[in-house]
Every structure is written in C-alpha cells, then in structure tokens.
mmCIF file of C-alpha atoms and ligand atoms in Angstrom:
data_model
loop_
_atom_site.group_PDB
_atom_site.id
_atom_site.type_symbol
_atom_site.label_atom_id
_atom_site.label_comp_id
_atom_site.label_asym_id
_atom_site.label_seq_id
_atom_site.Cartn_x
_atom_site.Cartn_y
_atom_site.Cartn_z
ATOM 1 C CA MET Z 25 -39.063 9.219 -9.123
ATOM 2 C CA HIS Z 26 -35.879 8.664 -7.141
ATOM 3 C CA PRO Z 27 -33.134 6.565 -8.816
ATOM 4 C CA SER Z 28 -33.390 4.010 -5.983
ATOM 5 C CA ASP Z 29 -36.992 3.185 -7.022
ATOM 6 C CA THR Z 30 -35.637 1.281 -10.033
ATOM 7 C CA ASN Z 31 -32.364 0.306 -8.424
ATOM 8 C CA VAL Z 32 -32.637 -3.453 -8.102
ATOM 9 C CA SER Z 33 -28.899 -4.098 -7.758
ATOM 10 C CA ASN Z 34 -28.585 -1.858 -4.662
ATOM 11 C CA THR Z 35 -26.001 0.371 -6.310
ATOM 12 C CA ASP Z 36 -25.311 3.588 -4.416
ATOM 13 C CA LEU Z 37 -26.930 6.329 -6.550
ATOM 14 C CA ILE Z 38 -27.829 8.625 -3.626
ATOM 15 C CA TYR Z 39 -25.740 11.586 -4.851
ATOM 16 C CA SER Z 40 -26.040 10.890 -8.603
ATOM 17 C CA ASN Z 41 -28.556 13.693 -9.327
ATOM 18 C CA PRO Z 42 -27.881 17.359 -8.556
ATOM 19 C CA GLN Z 43 -29.486 18.367 -5.241
ATOM 20 C CA ALA Z 44 -30.533 21.992 -4.706
ATOM 21 C CA GLN Z 45 -29.343 21.710 -1.123
ATOM 22 C CA VAL Z 46 -27.261 18.732 -0.016
ATOM 23 C CA LYS Z 47 -28.580 17.501 3.350
ATOM 24 C CA ASP Z 48 -26.293 16.300 6.138
ATOM 25 C CA PHE Z 49 -25.419 12.620 5.727
ATOM 26 C CA ALA Z 50 -27.549 10.269 7.874
ATOM 27 C CA PHE Z 51 -27.582 6.497 8.306
ATOM 28 C CA ASP Z 52 -31.240 6.251 7.256
ATOM 29 C CA ALA Z 53 -33.314 3.684 5.345
ATOM 30 C CA GLN Z 54 -32.099 4.993 1.965
ATOM 31 C CA VAL Z 55 -28.441 4.502 2.993
ATOM 32 C CA VAL Z 56 -29.186 1.052 4.466
ATOM 33 C CA GLU Z 57 -30.417 -0.162 1.029
ATOM 34 C CA VAL Z 58 -27.099 0.624 -0.666
ATOM 35 C CA PHE Z 59 -24.691 0.478 2.293
ATOM 36 C CA PRO Z 60 -22.552 -2.561 1.297
ATOM 37 C CA ASP Z 61 -21.985 -1.051 -2.178
ATOM 38 C CA MET Z 62 -21.391 2.437 -0.740
ATOM 39 C CA ILE Z 63 -18.816 1.375 1.819
ATOM 40 C CA THR Z 64 -16.807 -0.955 -0.449
ATOM 41 C CA ARG Z 65 -16.651 1.652 -3.253
ATOM 42 C CA SER Z 66 -15.854 4.491 -0.809
ATOM 43 C CA VAL Z 67 -13.424 3.089 1.773
ATOM 44 C CA PRO Z 68 -10.094 1.824 0.428
ATOM 45 C CA GLY Z 69 -9.152 -1.420 2.153
ATOM 46 C CA TYR Z 70 -12.598 -2.032 3.685
ATOM 47 C CA ASN Z 71 -12.664 -5.752 2.784
ATOM 48 C CA THR Z 72 -9.076 -6.240 4.003
ATOM 49 C CA ILE Z 73 -9.988 -4.585 7.306
ATOM 50 C CA ILE Z 74 -13.096 -6.756 7.769
ATOM 51 C CA ASP Z 75 -11.114 -9.942 6.971
ATOM 52 C CA THR Z 76 -8.378 -8.912 9.400
ATOM 53 C CA ILE Z 77 -10.918 -8.220 12.173
ATOM 54 C CA GLY Z 78 -12.010 -11.843 11.681
ATOM 55 C CA ARG Z 79 -8.416 -13.065 11.894
ATOM 56 C CA LEU Z 80 -7.718 -10.949 15.003
ATOM 57 C CA SER Z 81 -10.817 -12.384 16.705
ATOM 58 C CA GLN Z 82 -9.341 -15.867 16.209
ATOM 59 C CA ARG Z 83 -6.232 -14.759 18.145
ATOM 60 C CA PHE Z 84 -7.677 -12.491 20.812
ATOM 61 C CA VAL Z 85 -11.164 -13.653 21.785
ATOM 62 C CA LYS Z 86 -11.036 -15.720 24.981
ATOM 63 C CA PRO Z 87 -13.653 -18.116 26.404
ATOM 64 C CA ASN Z 88 -16.261 -16.601 28.771
ATOM 65 C CA THR Z 89 -15.706 -13.027 27.561
ATOM 66 C CA LEU Z 90 -17.726 -10.464 25.628
ATOM 67 C CA VAL Z 91 -16.956 -8.985 22.207
ATOM 68 C CA TYR Z 92 -18.314 -5.581 21.127
ATOM 69 C CA ASP Z 93 -18.913 -4.223 17.608
ATOM 70 C CA LEU Z 94 -19.628 -0.516 18.212
ATOM 71 C CA GLY Z 95 -21.346 1.240 15.290
ATOM 72 C CA CYS Z 96 -21.991 -2.151 13.681
ATOM 73 C CA SER Z 97 -24.046 -0.914 10.675
ATOM 74 C CA LEU Z 98 -25.092 -4.123 8.865
ATOM 75 C CA GLY Z 99 -22.823 -6.320 10.986
ATOM 76 C CA ALA Z 100 -19.924 -7.009 8.600
ATOM 77 C CA ALA Z 101 -17.346 -7.015 11.429
ATOM 78 C CA THR Z 102 -19.668 -9.065 13.663
ATOM 79 C CA LEU Z 103 -20.065 -11.713 10.942
ATOM 80 C CA ALA Z 104 -16.284 -11.825 10.382
ATOM 81 C CA MET Z 105 -15.707 -12.276 14.131
ATOM 82 C CA ARG Z 106 -18.411 -14.912 14.451
ATOM 83 C CA LYS Z 107 -16.546 -16.901 11.771
ATOM 84 C CA GLY Z 108 -13.178 -16.278 13.447
ATOM 85 C CA ILE Z 109 -14.042 -17.047 17.079
ATOM 86 C CA ASN Z 110 -13.368 -20.700 17.748
ATOM 87 C CA ASN Z 111 -14.439 -21.068 21.357
ATOM 88 C CA GLN Z 112 -17.992 -21.495 22.500
ATOM 89 C CA GLN Z 113 -18.651 -19.437 25.603
ATOM 90 C CA CYS Z 114 -18.580 -15.919 24.148
ATOM 91 C CA LYS Z 115 -21.168 -13.381 23.095
ATOM 92 C CA ILE Z 116 -20.883 -10.614 20.507
ATOM 93 C CA ILE Z 117 -22.758 -7.402 21.319
ATOM 94 C CA ALA Z 118 -23.340 -5.363 18.159
ATOM 95 C CA VAL Z 119 -24.523 -1.789 18.753
ATOM 96 C CA ASP Z 120 -25.787 0.956 16.436
ATOM 97 C CA ASN Z 121 -28.001 3.991 17.047
ATOM 98 C CA SER Z 122 -29.645 3.918 13.595
ATOM 99 C CA SER Z 123 -32.916 1.961 13.834
ATOM 100 C CA ALA Z 124 -32.819 1.295 10.063
ATOM 101 C CA MET Z 125 -29.308 -0.209 10.383
ATOM 102 C CA VAL Z 126 -30.205 -2.296 13.456
ATOM 103 C CA GLU Z 127 -33.315 -3.740 11.800
ATOM 104 C CA ARG Z 128 -31.373 -4.794 8.673
ATOM 105 C CA CYS Z 129 -28.383 -5.951 10.745
ATOM 106 C CA LYS Z 130 -30.596 -8.415 12.651
ATOM 107 C CA MET Z 131 -31.760 -9.866 9.299
ATOM 108 C CA HIS Z 132 -28.143 -10.252 8.109
ATOM 109 C CA ILE Z 133 -27.014 -11.941 11.311
ATOM 110 C CA ASN Z 134 -29.973 -14.333 11.318
ATOM 111 C CA ALA Z 135 -29.333 -15.234 7.660
ATOM 112 C CA PHE Z 136 -26.014 -16.867 8.570
ATOM 113 C CA LYS Z 137 -25.427 -19.733 10.983
ATOM 114 C CA GLY Z 138 -22.845 -19.386 13.733
ATOM 115 C CA LYS Z 139 -21.931 -20.917 17.052
ATOM 116 C CA THR Z 140 -21.355 -17.608 18.847
ATOM 117 C CA ASP Z 141 -24.420 -15.757 20.212
ATOM 118 C CA VAL Z 142 -24.994 -12.254 18.850
ATOM 119 C CA ASP Z 143 -27.124 -9.523 20.469
ATOM 120 C CA VAL Z 144 -27.894 -6.594 18.163
ATOM 121 C CA ILE Z 145 -28.799 -3.528 20.212
ATOM 122 C CA GLU Z 146 -30.140 -0.118 19.159
ATOM 123 C CA ALA Z 147 -28.288 2.326 21.415
ATOM 124 C CA ASN Z 148 -25.829 5.169 21.527
ATOM 125 C CA ILE Z 149 -22.423 3.532 22.065
ATOM 126 C CA GLN Z 150 -21.715 6.277 24.616
ATOM 127 C CA ASP Z 151 -24.447 4.780 26.847
ATOM 128 C CA VAL Z 152 -23.417 1.126 26.565
ATOM 129 C CA THR Z 153 -21.583 -0.616 29.427
ATOM 130 C CA ILE Z 154 -18.384 -2.300 28.273
ATOM 131 C CA GLU Z 155 -17.266 -5.126 30.552
ATOM 132 C CA ASN Z 156 -15.255 -8.349 30.499
ATOM 133 C CA ALA Z 157 -14.269 -7.697 26.876
ATOM 134 C CA SER Z 158 -11.511 -9.545 25.036
ATOM 135 C CA MET Z 159 -12.123 -7.640 21.773
ATOM 136 C CA VAL Z 160 -13.814 -4.350 20.860
ATOM 137 C CA VAL Z 161 -14.252 -3.015 17.322
ATOM 138 C CA LEU Z 162 -14.806 0.636 16.384
ATOM 139 C CA ASN Z 163 -14.709 0.277 12.594
ATOM 140 C CA PHE Z 164 -15.200 3.800 11.172
ATOM 141 C CA THR Z 165 -17.494 4.896 14.027
ATOM 142 C CA LEU Z 166 -15.478 7.233 16.301
ATOM 143 C CA GLN Z 167 -15.343 9.807 13.470
ATOM 144 C CA PHE Z 168 -19.100 10.374 13.948
ATOM 145 C CA ILE Z 169 -18.852 11.027 17.716
ATOM 146 C CA ASP Z 170 -18.499 14.630 18.995
ATOM 147 C CA LYS Z 171 -14.804 15.416 19.355
ATOM 148 C CA GLN Z 172 -15.156 16.447 22.998
ATOM 149 C CA ASP Z 173 -16.703 13.042 23.861
ATOM 150 C CA ARG Z 174 -14.069 10.836 22.203
ATOM 151 C CA GLN Z 175 -11.566 10.549 25.064
ATOM 152 C CA ALA Z 176 -14.295 9.537 27.554
ATOM 153 C CA LEU Z 177 -15.569 6.869 25.169
ATOM 154 C CA ILE Z 178 -12.092 5.423 24.573
ATOM 155 C CA ASN Z 179 -11.410 5.520 28.348
ATOM 156 C CA LYS Z 180 -14.633 3.591 29.005
ATOM 157 C CA ILE Z 181 -13.707 0.994 26.361
ATOM 158 C CA ALA Z 182 -10.170 0.619 27.768
ATOM 159 C CA GLN Z 183 -11.582 0.080 31.260
ATOM 160 C CA GLY Z 184 -13.940 -2.637 29.986
ATOM 161 C CA ILE Z 185 -11.230 -4.601 28.167
ATOM 162 C CA ASN Z 186 -9.457 -7.406 30.055
ATOM 163 C CA PRO Z 187 -5.636 -7.447 30.206
ATOM 164 C CA GLY Z 188 -4.318 -8.721 26.854
ATOM 165 C CA GLY Z 189 -7.579 -7.771 25.104
ATOM 166 C CA ILE Z 190 -7.693 -5.724 21.910
ATOM 167 C CA LEU Z 191 -9.428 -2.666 20.453
ATOM 168 C CA VAL Z 192 -9.458 -2.360 16.654
ATOM 169 C CA ILE Z 193 -10.179 1.199 15.581
ATOM 170 C CA SER Z 194 -10.448 2.273 11.956
ATOM 171 C CA GLU Z 195 -10.878 5.904 10.913
ATOM 172 C CA LYS Z 196 -10.624 8.434 8.148
ATOM 173 C CA VAL Z 197 -7.816 10.764 9.281
ATOM 174 C CA SER Z 198 -6.377 14.163 8.464
ATOM 175 C CA TYR Z 199 -2.766 15.207 8.940
ATOM 176 C CA GLY Z 200 -2.865 18.922 9.655
ATOM 177 C CA ASP Z 201 -0.276 19.299 6.877
ATOM 178 C CA THR Z 202 -2.323 20.901 4.106
ATOM 179 C CA VAL Z 203 -0.075 19.633 1.293
ATOM 180 C CA ILE Z 204 -0.306 16.013 2.491
ATOM 181 C CA ASP Z 205 -4.045 16.338 3.255
ATOM 182 C CA GLU Z 206 -4.795 17.646 -0.253
ATOM 183 C CA HIS Z 207 -2.886 14.798 -1.911
ATOM 184 C CA LEU Z 208 -4.461 12.081 0.242
ATOM 185 C CA ILE Z 209 -7.966 13.490 -0.280
ATOM 186 C CA ASP Z 210 -7.305 13.658 -4.055
ATOM 187 C CA LEU Z 211 -6.063 10.066 -4.071
ATOM 188 C CA HIS Z 212 -9.202 9.011 -2.194
ATOM 189 C CA HIS Z 213 -11.402 10.854 -4.699
ATOM 190 C CA ASP Z 214 -9.482 9.164 -7.574
ATOM 191 C CA PHE Z 215 -10.250 5.832 -5.862
ATOM 192 C CA LYS Z 216 -13.963 6.724 -5.753
ATOM 193 C CA ARG Z 217 -13.979 7.799 -9.418
ATOM 194 C CA ALA Z 218 -12.195 4.561 -10.362
ATOM 195 C CA ASN Z 219 -15.051 2.763 -8.574
ATOM 196 C CA GLY Z 220 -17.631 4.489 -10.785
ATOM 197 C CA TYR Z 221 -18.604 7.577 -8.771
ATOM 198 C CA SER Z 222 -18.990 10.738 -10.857
ATOM 199 C CA GLU Z 223 -17.478 14.112 -10.029
ATOM 200 C CA LEU Z 224 -20.946 15.241 -8.875
ATOM 201 C CA GLU Z 225 -21.393 12.220 -6.596
ATOM 202 C CA VAL Z 226 -17.960 12.748 -5.024
ATOM 203 C CA ALA Z 227 -18.622 16.469 -4.489
ATOM 204 C CA GLN Z 228 -22.148 16.107 -3.063
ATOM 205 C CA LYS Z 229 -21.122 13.288 -0.697
ATOM 206 C CA ARG Z 230 -18.219 15.422 0.505
ATOM 207 C CA THR Z 231 -20.645 18.258 1.321
ATOM 208 C CA ALA Z 232 -23.057 15.843 3.046
ATOM 209 C CA LEU Z 233 -20.263 14.562 5.315
ATOM 210 C CA GLU Z 234 -18.801 17.967 6.177
ATOM 211 C CA ASN Z 235 -20.884 18.536 9.334
ATOM 212 C CA VAL Z 236 -21.180 14.928 10.503
ATOM 213 C CA MET Z 237 -17.764 13.307 10.046
ATOM 214 C CA ARG Z 238 -14.884 15.055 11.795
ATOM 215 C CA THR Z 239 -11.438 13.560 11.464
ATOM 216 C CA ASP Z 240 -8.551 13.529 13.939
ATOM 217 C CA SER Z 241 -4.866 13.195 13.089
ATOM 218 C CA VAL Z 242 -2.926 9.938 13.500
ATOM 219 C CA GLU Z 243 -1.042 11.512 16.438
ATOM 220 C CA GLN Z 244 -4.317 12.450 18.192
ATOM 221 C CA HIS Z 245 -5.543 8.865 17.904
ATOM 222 C CA ILE Z 246 -2.311 7.382 19.242
ATOM 223 C CA GLN Z 247 -2.183 9.903 22.095
ATOM 224 C CA ARG Z 248 -5.836 9.243 23.056
ATOM 225 C CA LEU Z 249 -5.365 5.464 23.053
ATOM 226 C CA THR Z 250 -2.184 5.726 25.114
ATOM 227 C CA GLU Z 251 -3.824 8.100 27.607
ATOM 228 C CA ALA Z 252 -6.717 5.636 27.997
ATOM 229 C CA GLY Z 253 -4.254 3.030 29.251
ATOM 230 C CA PHE Z 254 -3.558 0.780 26.267
ATOM 231 C CA SER Z 255 -0.018 -0.641 26.596
ATOM 232 C CA HIS Z 256 0.619 -1.326 22.885
ATOM 233 C CA VAL Z 257 -0.733 0.967 20.164
ATOM 234 C CA SER Z 258 0.066 0.829 16.447
ATOM 235 C CA PRO Z 259 -1.425 1.365 13.013
ATOM 236 C CA TRP Z 260 -1.574 -1.953 11.159
ATOM 237 C CA PHE Z 261 -3.171 -0.707 7.908
ATOM 238 C CA GLN Z 262 -3.242 2.526 5.970
ATOM 239 C CA CYS Z 263 -4.409 3.505 2.495
ATOM 240 C CA PHE Z 264 -4.489 7.235 1.710
ATOM 241 C CA ASN Z 265 -6.425 8.981 4.535
ATOM 242 C CA PHE Z 266 -7.935 5.735 5.863
ATOM 243 C CA ILE Z 267 -6.188 3.994 8.730
ATOM 244 C CA SER Z 268 -6.745 1.159 11.172
ATOM 245 C CA PHE Z 269 -5.047 0.811 14.572
ATOM 246 C CA ILE Z 270 -4.727 -1.995 17.057
ATOM 247 C CA ALA Z 271 -4.548 -1.118 20.754
ATOM 248 C CA ILE Z 272 -3.763 -3.922 23.213
ATOM 249 C CA LYS Z 273 -4.321 -3.534 26.941
HETATM 250 N N1 LIG R 311 -23.264 7.418 18.829
HETATM 251 C C1 LIG R 311 -23.444 6.317 18.090
HETATM 252 N N2 LIG R 311 -23.891 5.183 18.661
HETATM 253 C C2 LIG R 311 -24.086 4.058 17.922
HETATM 254 N N3 LIG R 311 -23.836 3.988 16.588
HETATM 255 C C3 LIG R 311 -23.399 5.100 15.990
HETATM 256 C C4 LIG R 311 -23.185 6.305 16.684
HETATM 257 N N4 LIG R 311 -22.753 7.251 15.809
HETATM 258 C C5 LIG R 311 -22.696 6.649 14.598
HETATM 259 N N5 LIG R 311 -23.097 5.361 14.697
HETATM 260 C C6 LIG R 311 -23.178 4.352 13.641
HETATM 261 O O1 LIG R 311 -21.877 4.075 13.206
HETATM 262 C C7 LIG R 311 -21.941 3.526 11.889
HETATM 263 C C8 LIG R 311 -20.786 4.080 11.088
HETATM 264 S S1 LIG R 311 -20.427 3.123 9.628
HETATM 265 C C9 LIG R 311 -19.666 1.717 10.417
HETATM 266 C C10 LIG R 311 -19.329 0.588 9.510
HETATM 267 C C11 LIG R 311 -19.330 -0.749 10.208
HETATM 268 N N6 LIG R 311 -18.646 -0.706 11.503
HETATM 269 C C12 LIG R 311 -18.723 -1.804 9.321
HETATM 270 O O2 LIG R 311 -17.652 -2.310 9.663
HETATM 271 O O3 LIG R 311 -19.346 -2.117 8.288
HETATM 272 C C13 LIG R 311 -19.052 3.932 8.976
HETATM 273 C C14 LIG R 311 -19.263 4.637 7.710
HETATM 274 O O4 LIG R 311 -20.306 4.406 7.074
HETATM 275 O O5 LIG R 311 -18.358 5.431 7.333
HETATM 276 C C15 LIG R 311 -23.325 3.860 11.328
HETATM 277 O O6 LIG R 311 -24.089 2.694 11.156
HETATM 278 C C16 LIG R 311 -23.929 4.784 12.385
HETATM 279 O O7 LIG R 311 -25.329 4.659 12.527
HETATM 280 O O1 LIG R 312 -17.539 8.271 1.059
HETATM 281 C C1 LIG R 312 -16.648 8.862 1.675
HETATM 282 O O2 LIG R 312 -16.107 9.874 1.209
HETATM 283 C C2 LIG R 312 -16.162 8.388 2.963
HETATM 284 O O3 LIG R 312 -15.432 9.079 3.586
HETATM 285 C C3 LIG R 312 -16.538 7.043 3.512
HETATM 286 C C4 LIG R 312 -17.937 6.832 3.941
HETATM 287 C C5 LIG R 312 -18.531 5.638 3.593
HETATM 288 C C6 LIG R 312 -19.834 5.381 3.970
HETATM 289 C C7 LIG R 312 -20.542 6.331 4.709
HETATM 290 C C8 LIG R 312 -19.931 7.519 5.096
HETATM 291 C C9 LIG R 312 -18.617 7.764 4.704
#
C-alpha cells in the first residue's frame, strides 16, 4: 500500500519511503493530490509571492486586456489575480501541460466566485499565443523549460505584453559560485526539514528533480529579460535560492 492511500490530509509523503530507483519528478495525479502542501513546505516565500501577484494585478491589469498564468498548476496565482483585478473587461488565461493539474485546476477555479472570466487550457506554454497582455505570470515554470528554448519563450511573452504591462517571474536560481550555492542549498534544505521533511525525503526529491529542473543564475535571468525588450527589470523578492523578478515593458 502506498502512504497516499491512507493520506486523508493530503500531506506530501511521496518521498517518505526509500525508493530503489528514484524516478524523474513529474506533475502527475499523485503530485496533484498533495501539491498545495508540497509547494508551501518546499518553496520559501510561496504565500508571499502569491499574495504579491494578487496585489500587482490590482495595479497593472487594464480593462480590455488579457492576463496569462503560464504553468498555472492548481491556479493559485490565477485565484489571487482574480481577487485583485478590479475592472470587468479582462480575461485570465491559465495554461498547464499536465492534464492532471488542468483537471484539478478547473475544479479549484469553479469552486470560487469571481467577476473575471478564467479559461484553463491544457497546452505547452511554448505553443500558446500571447497577445494584448497587461500581466503575465511565470511562477516557478521557466525552470522546467529546456534551457535553449527559454529566450524564445521570454521574447514571445515580451512581444505579447502591452507597453506598461508586467511579467512576474519566480524561479529557483543558482549562482555559479560554489560556496554561495552550497550555503543557499543547505539553507533551503534546513527550511524543508523545519517544515517536517526527513533527510530521506529531501534527498530523494533532490534526485527526482535533477534531470527536470535546471536553474539559471540571477544574471542570466536579468540579461534574458533585458534582451527580450523589457525596460525595467528587478528582483523584488528573494529567500535563499528562490527569487522573484518583475519585468515591466
Ligand atoms: N512546457 C510547459 N507548458 C505548460 N506547463 C508546464 C510546462 N512545463 C511545466 N509546466 C507546468 O508548470 C508547473 C510548475 S509548478 C508552478 C506553480 C504555480 N505557477 C503556482 O503558482 O502555484 C512549480 C513547481 O512545482 O515547482 C507544473 O504544473 C507543470 O505541469
Ligand atoms: O522541493 C524542492 O526542492 C523545490 O525545489 C521546489 C519544488 C516544489 C514543488 C515541485 C517541484 C519543486
């Protein structure tokens, strides 16, 4: 029996038992069940970032424009923006390529009332047209895209954002300075242990992510955003190796 069979509180126990071979991490049905617990216990500042995305939507989303949540998972950023947006004629387009995530995301969105329309779409964000956007969110999604495709994706997003519009991009980063990287990774692992993950869970999750999540440095992110044509680029939040940038066109 798998631990999740008796897991009624939706606690993330995915890596709690030793696995002979740790499989690559995937956003599948098993992850969907525990995702809110997994992400809040694993990403320092996650709730602050979601709240701030809501606050930024209040400032940046303009009437008769589109808003994109790319790699929406269960729609946390979409829900925060739907609360924040205070004009009527907008639509939020929430996109994810995991069918399990999209199915559950639709349930979440429909469970809450809101005046802004939301379309939840199952697609690769690399194939989605971005147009007439006043706000785009990439909250911990770019890190799962092939490195050689990242500039093209950011260029496409920049081209689809109206002047004065905003991209919020949050990522796990590395520094390329091995001393700093080791300390920040250790501090992140301390954070996970403080949130109840065992040594085994931390180690197995790290192995599972090795081939699927590839981090860039802060400088690479800033350079990519600038090259794409954003006029104002800055980090607004950082905790250990987790960072969030705003880029305004
Ligand atoms: N090419 C792709 N196309 C579409 N979706 C993708 C792609 N690659 C990965 N994803 C999706 O991006 C999401 C990344 S999680 C985002 C959290 C959310 N933003 C949140 O604010 O709660 C981050 C994390 O768990 O670390 C997953 O749902 C993937 O299926
Ligand atoms: O758990 C980790 O170590 C992370 O880097 C964050 C994370 C959170 C949820 C899914 C994938 C990665």
